Amino acid sequence: MIEQVRGLVADHGGLAVDVATLAEDTDLYRAGMSSFASVQLMLALEETFDIEFPETMLSPKTFSSLGAIQAAVQQLTGATA
Amino acid sequence: MDAQPDAPVDTKAAYLKDLLGAGLLIDTGVPGVYGRSGVFEDVITRFEAMVTAAGEGQAEVMRFPPGMNRAHFARSGYMKSFPQLAGAVHSFCGDSHAHNDLLQAIEGGQDWTGGLTGTDVVLTPATCYPLYPAVAARGVLPSDGGLYDLQSYCFRHEPSNDPARMQQFRQREYVRIGSPDQVLEFRQLWLQRGQALINRVGLPYQLEIASDPFFGRGGKLMAMAQREQQLKFELLVPITSVEQPTACLSFNYHQDHFGQTWGIATDDGSVAHTACVGFGLERIALALFKHHGLNVKAWPASVREALWG
């Protein structure tokens, strides 16, 4: 799944760095992701994984790293499985 | 005019009724679109003179009309964040047959706007939006950056019976463009100056970290990021509600958003950062009438002295 997340970050994150080089805990905002890019990433994640982030998860922290995103997606796909 | 527990009163509608009754605002039949009386305008003129004095003549004065270049508006990214607030100007561009259809629709009480065509003009959503492309067109900034004094009517599509939430209203702004240090120093200076001005006209206020009304579910995410980074402060004054005071001034740090969007460069070749202080002129006048009364001649001497000297 992490590679799928990495692909979505590459497409929507608007990062200045090569997404392939990012560690799972690299801060995506520090790597150049704007708050608007994080919204586009959020919508792409919802479409790709057929999930909907609840209000409580709509915070910058949820989308702050590849690992954080993977954990959030797992939580939601697990809950709906 | 606070709401009584046993007889709930819409304090917003009640204050609007008072203002219309006193002739300070003039009804047009559209919520949030009002005429202003001479007295109301004089209060705004006098307060603006205080703002001008606080600016110490250091800013370059620019005045843009309340409509702006549609292509610039689109490039600014406004529709990404606030599509629900935008307003675009449409005009009739058809032939005689289309004109006939238009008149028939008006005659029949139907929607007659469908036959109109979008023009090159959109209504200015915030006073500083026309500034950035104009500054970018000049090329590299001078070494001390730029400082600008702006004022215009703005439009936001949010019909409301709250007189403090108008659809067409004026913002006075100072905008700083330069290095991060330069623009943050500017914002800090105006946080002090803004509070001093509001103190002089005798209004109670509180300063808070704030966020913009970004659209949709993603908007919550953007608003939280804006708050976490303390990009926006508001000076709030109770007008129609003590629990939900109204933002009368805002102090915004845009980081490099406009610098990136417009390719504005500082003299060392870096992307310029921007910040602005905005005064909601109608809101400040409404706060003054709320706290000091609808008769300006009966306002406290200190407030009259500050405004009229």
XYZ file of C-alpha atoms in Angstrom:
390
model
C 0.000 0.000 0.000
C 2.824 2.394 0.826
C 3.866 2.459 -2.846
C 0.302 3.314 -3.861
C 0.325 6.156 -1.314
C 3.725 7.249 -2.602
C 2.324 7.401 -6.141
C -0.594 9.580 -5.033
C 1.764 11.893 -3.137
C 3.871 12.160 -6.292
C 0.791 13.064 -8.350
C -0.904 15.462 -5.923
C 1.600 16.584 -3.265
C 3.302 19.216 -5.382
C 6.642 18.437 -3.710
C 9.898 19.979 -4.816
C 11.790 16.750 -4.037
C 11.743 13.286 -5.640
C 8.978 11.367 -3.872
C 10.847 8.078 -4.435
C 13.528 9.242 -1.995
C 11.135 10.042 0.865
C 11.339 8.025 4.065
C 8.049 6.897 5.571
C 8.390 9.454 8.348
C 9.568 12.420 6.247
C 7.392 15.466 6.957
C 5.567 16.154 3.677
C 4.749 19.754 4.621
C 8.437 20.443 5.247
C 9.129 18.796 1.885
C 6.999 21.495 0.250
C 3.415 20.238 0.304
C 1.014 23.199 0.514
C -2.203 22.941 2.471
C -4.166 23.056 -0.780
C -2.076 20.191 -2.194
C -2.912 18.211 0.939
C -6.619 18.683 0.159
C -6.126 17.362 -3.375
C -4.165 14.437 -1.928
C -6.961 13.780 0.576
C -9.578 13.650 -2.214
C -7.360 11.360 -4.323
C -6.873 8.989 -1.378
C -10.634 8.837 -0.823
C -11.237 8.003 -4.468
C -8.447 5.452 -4.757
C -9.221 3.563 -1.561
C -12.989 4.146 -1.590
C -12.952 5.714 1.859
C -14.174 8.931 3.442
C -12.074 10.660 6.050
C -14.283 11.576 9.031
C -14.146 15.178 10.303
C -11.964 14.122 13.229
C -9.244 12.976 10.814
C -9.307 16.084 8.629
C -6.220 17.603 10.219
C -2.782 18.314 8.784
C -1.328 15.589 11.037
C -3.226 12.854 9.149
C -1.417 13.767 5.910
C 1.951 14.712 7.388
C 3.984 11.687 6.149
C 3.689 8.581 3.981
C 3.518 6.476 7.153
C 0.814 8.652 8.735
C -1.271 8.468 5.565
C -0.858 4.692 5.366
C -1.953 4.303 8.989
C -5.024 6.471 8.414
C -6.013 4.599 5.259
C -5.528 1.237 7.001
C -7.689 2.400 9.873
C -10.491 3.364 7.515
C -10.297 0.396 5.140
C -10.050 -1.935 8.139
C -13.081 -0.340 9.728
C -15.140 -0.671 6.581
C -13.912 -4.112 5.523
C -30.314 44.310 22.666
C -29.096 40.954 24.021
C -31.406 38.031 23.533
C -33.647 37.243 26.506
C -33.813 33.574 27.499
C -37.606 33.525 27.358
C -37.953 35.702 24.246
C -35.210 34.973 21.752
C -34.374 38.016 19.682
C -32.411 37.934 16.460
C -29.851 40.529 17.500
C -28.456 40.739 13.961
C -31.819 41.534 12.381
C -32.601 43.899 15.263
C -29.421 45.935 14.772
C -30.007 46.061 11.011
C -33.514 47.400 11.678
C -32.056 50.069 13.982
C -29.523 51.150 11.347
C -32.133 51.307 8.592
C -34.543 53.108 10.922
C -31.906 55.729 11.758
C -31.187 56.196 8.050
C -27.531 55.236 8.452
C -27.981 52.349 6.003
C -30.438 52.375 3.092
C -32.291 49.218 2.102
C -31.988 47.942 -1.492
C -34.068 44.797 -1.079
C -30.972 42.571 -1.223
C -29.493 41.349 2.084
C -25.957 42.657 2.447
C -26.255 45.363 -0.247
C -26.988 48.751 1.312
C -26.748 52.430 0.609
C -24.829 54.502 3.164
C -25.831 57.881 4.599
C -23.584 60.927 4.705
C -23.031 60.434 8.421
C -22.058 56.772 7.935
C -19.638 57.759 5.166
C -18.158 60.551 7.273
C -17.331 58.068 10.045
C -15.549 55.861 7.512
C -13.713 58.837 5.994
C -12.542 59.985 9.425
C -11.451 56.526 10.506
C -9.563 56.100 7.242
C -7.779 59.373 7.931
C -6.553 57.837 11.209
C -5.358 54.771 9.296
C -3.586 57.014 6.800
C -1.854 58.907 9.615
C -0.771 55.616 11.225
C 0.809 54.624 7.911
C 3.139 57.651 8.173
C 3.087 58.240 4.426
C 5.537 55.446 3.753
C 3.370 53.339 1.455
C 2.784 53.760 -2.256
C -0.881 54.635 -2.716
C -2.796 52.634 -5.339
C -6.555 52.565 -5.919
C -8.142 49.851 -8.057
C -11.822 49.744 -9.034
C -14.071 47.073 -7.474
C -13.734 44.838 -10.525
C -10.552 43.024 -11.564
C -9.058 41.124 -14.503
C -10.793 37.737 -14.738
C -7.618 35.942 -15.868
C -5.715 37.395 -12.891
C -8.507 36.315 -10.570
C -8.371 32.748 -11.913
C -4.579 32.589 -11.635
C -4.715 33.868 -8.050
C -6.244 30.554 -6.932
C -9.292 32.186 -5.353
C -11.606 29.552 -6.860
C -9.589 26.765 -5.230
C -10.323 28.141 -1.788
C -13.484 30.257 -1.911
C -15.627 29.355 -4.962
C -18.769 29.928 -2.890
C -17.943 33.616 -2.351
C -16.948 34.650 -5.867
C -18.901 36.888 -8.229
C -18.230 37.330 -11.946
C -19.609 40.055 -14.221
C -21.756 38.910 -17.148
C -23.046 41.113 -19.955
C -25.431 40.846 -22.879
C -23.501 40.156 -26.089
C -26.267 38.769 -28.322
C -28.101 39.908 -31.454
C -31.605 41.359 -31.817
C -33.240 37.926 -31.535
C -31.389 37.196 -28.351
C -32.345 40.659 -27.100
C -35.981 39.820 -27.745
C -35.655 36.553 -25.775
C -34.025 38.501 -22.956
C -36.848 41.044 -22.797
C -39.463 38.318 -22.885
C -37.808 36.538 -20.003
C -37.791 39.782 -17.981
C -41.396 40.460 -18.947
C -42.396 36.931 -17.946
C -40.624 37.185 -14.606
C -38.253 34.382 -15.592
C -34.507 34.095 -15.069
C -33.119 36.436 -17.722
C -29.439 35.995 -16.864
C -28.968 32.741 -18.806
C -28.491 34.661 -22.059
C -25.623 36.723 -20.657
C -21.973 36.036 -21.376
C -19.032 36.151 -18.989
C -16.856 39.248 -19.393
C -13.195 39.907 -18.621
C -14.204 41.350 -15.245
C -14.829 39.668 -11.896
C -15.760 41.484 -8.710
C -12.733 42.076 -6.518
C -12.890 39.567 -3.638
C -10.237 41.225 -1.454
C -8.602 44.597 -1.940
C -5.068 43.289 -2.467
C -5.875 40.813 -5.280
C -5.247 43.281 -8.164
C -1.983 44.425 -6.549
C 0.156 41.309 -7.010
C 0.000 41.071 -10.825
C 0.646 44.838 -11.007
C 3.755 44.519 -8.819
C 4.922 41.427 -10.729
C 4.685 43.355 -14.014
C 7.243 45.868 -12.711
C 9.944 43.214 -12.399
C 12.338 42.607 -9.497
C 11.472 44.378 -6.235
C 13.716 47.125 -4.884
C 16.112 46.056 -2.104
C 13.753 47.268 0.620
C 10.793 45.441 -0.937
C 7.438 47.111 -1.488
C 4.803 48.716 0.747
C 1.378 49.602 -0.657
C -1.741 51.430 0.544
C -4.980 50.146 -1.011
C -8.711 50.581 -0.671
C -11.638 49.270 -2.667
C -15.083 47.801 -2.502
C -15.042 43.993 -2.356
C -17.722 41.438 -3.162
C -18.485 38.189 -1.374
C -21.591 36.188 -2.093
C -22.892 35.557 1.393
C -26.369 37.072 1.769
C -27.146 37.621 5.447
C -29.376 39.649 7.728
C -26.259 40.437 9.783
C -25.355 44.035 8.922
C -21.755 43.125 9.737
C -21.737 40.543 6.926
C -22.296 42.581 3.778
C -21.954 41.323 0.222
C -20.414 44.615 -0.906
C -18.119 46.409 1.502
C -14.810 48.257 1.632
C -11.440 47.072 2.804
C -8.545 49.417 3.485
C -5.266 47.551 3.315
C -1.566 47.970 3.698
C 0.417 45.266 1.930
C 4.097 44.448 2.389
C 6.053 42.481 -0.207
C 9.633 41.393 0.443
C 11.689 38.904 2.432
C 10.056 36.776 5.156
C 11.724 38.973 7.815
C 10.472 42.179 6.207
C 6.869 41.038 5.907
C 6.700 39.500 9.404
C 8.131 42.694 10.908
C 5.427 44.623 9.029
C 2.689 42.361 10.391
C 3.990 42.753 13.932
C 4.094 46.552 13.552
C 0.485 46.670 12.333
C -0.690 44.317 15.085
C 0.432 47.104 17.445
C -0.823 50.002 15.317
C -4.198 48.339 14.707
C -4.807 47.801 18.422
C -3.753 51.391 19.168
C -6.256 52.716 16.595
C -9.128 50.655 17.981
C -8.232 51.745 21.534
C -8.368 55.398 20.466
C -11.917 55.031 19.170
C -13.018 53.342 22.378
C -13.953 49.884 21.136
C -13.560 46.673 23.156
C -11.688 43.966 21.281
C -9.815 40.688 21.447
C -7.042 39.370 19.233
C -7.270 35.782 18.043
C -5.534 33.335 15.765
C -7.975 32.846 12.911
C -8.591 31.040 9.644
C -10.336 31.854 6.389
C -13.721 30.329 5.398
C -12.219 27.777 2.996
C -14.739 25.815 0.928
C -15.795 22.230 1.512
C -14.453 19.302 3.555
C -10.916 20.029 2.477
C -11.448 23.556 3.758
C -11.327 22.264 7.314
C -7.884 20.840 6.629
C -6.686 24.124 5.138
C -8.131 26.142 8.009
C -6.370 23.935 10.573
C -3.057 24.266 8.747
C -3.535 28.053 8.628
C -4.165 28.157 12.373
C -1.266 25.848 13.234
C 1.092 28.124 11.339
C -0.485 31.278 12.837
C -0.817 32.808 9.392
C -3.896 34.889 10.262
C -4.786 37.008 13.272
C -8.059 38.842 13.665
C -9.024 41.756 15.859
C -12.570 40.970 16.909
C -15.144 43.445 18.220
C -18.575 42.396 19.525
C -21.168 43.985 17.221
C -24.284 41.836 16.967
C -23.090 39.135 19.352
C -20.790 38.971 22.362
C -20.229 35.227 21.915
C -19.383 35.596 18.238
C -17.578 38.917 17.865
C -16.887 40.265 14.379
C -13.464 40.454 12.729
C -12.853 44.157 12.068
C -9.135 43.941 11.274
C -7.098 41.015 9.995
C -3.346 40.526 9.865
C -2.340 37.986 7.271
C 0.921 36.318 6.338
C 0.553 34.637 2.923
C 4.053 33.102 2.993
C 5.185 32.824 -0.646
C 1.708 32.043 -2.042
C 1.333 35.254 -4.064
C 5.060 35.524 -4.749
C 5.035 32.028 -6.310
C 1.760 32.548 -8.135
C 2.891 35.807 -9.738
C 6.626 35.208 -9.963
C 7.484 38.176 -7.731
C 11.203 38.156 -6.872
C 13.202 40.042 -4.257
C 16.425 41.721 -5.319
C 18.477 38.663 -4.245
C 16.426 36.457 -6.590
C 14.314 34.743 -3.899
C 10.567 34.308 -4.188
C 8.916 37.241 -2.408
C 6.757 36.743 0.667
C 3.704 38.917 1.325
C 1.625 40.070 4.277
C -1.291 42.439 4.632
C -3.330 44.231 7.244
C -6.958 44.731 6.300
C -9.476 47.082 7.891
C -13.135 46.175 7.382
C -14.361 49.755 7.103
C -18.110 49.138 7.311
C -17.592 46.737 10.213
C -15.580 49.327 12.121
C -18.307 51.935 11.525
C -20.976 49.428 12.624
C -18.981 48.680 15.782
C -18.718 52.410 16.536
C -22.472 52.942 16.086
C -23.169 49.868 18.225
C -20.949 50.869 21.146
C -21.296 54.660 21.085
C -24.866 54.992 19.815
C -26.570 55.890 16.553
C -26.134 59.647 17.129
C -22.507 60.590 16.445
C -22.940 63.930 18.237
C -23.519 62.018 21.469
C -20.372 59.894 21.143
C -17.813 60.173 23.965
C -15.614 63.258 23.669
C -12.433 61.178 23.418
C -13.839 59.221 20.470
C -15.039 62.388 18.727
C -11.627 63.953 19.318
C -9.865 60.925 17.794
C -12.092 60.937 14.715
C -12.889 64.595 14.116
C -9.997 66.280 15.970
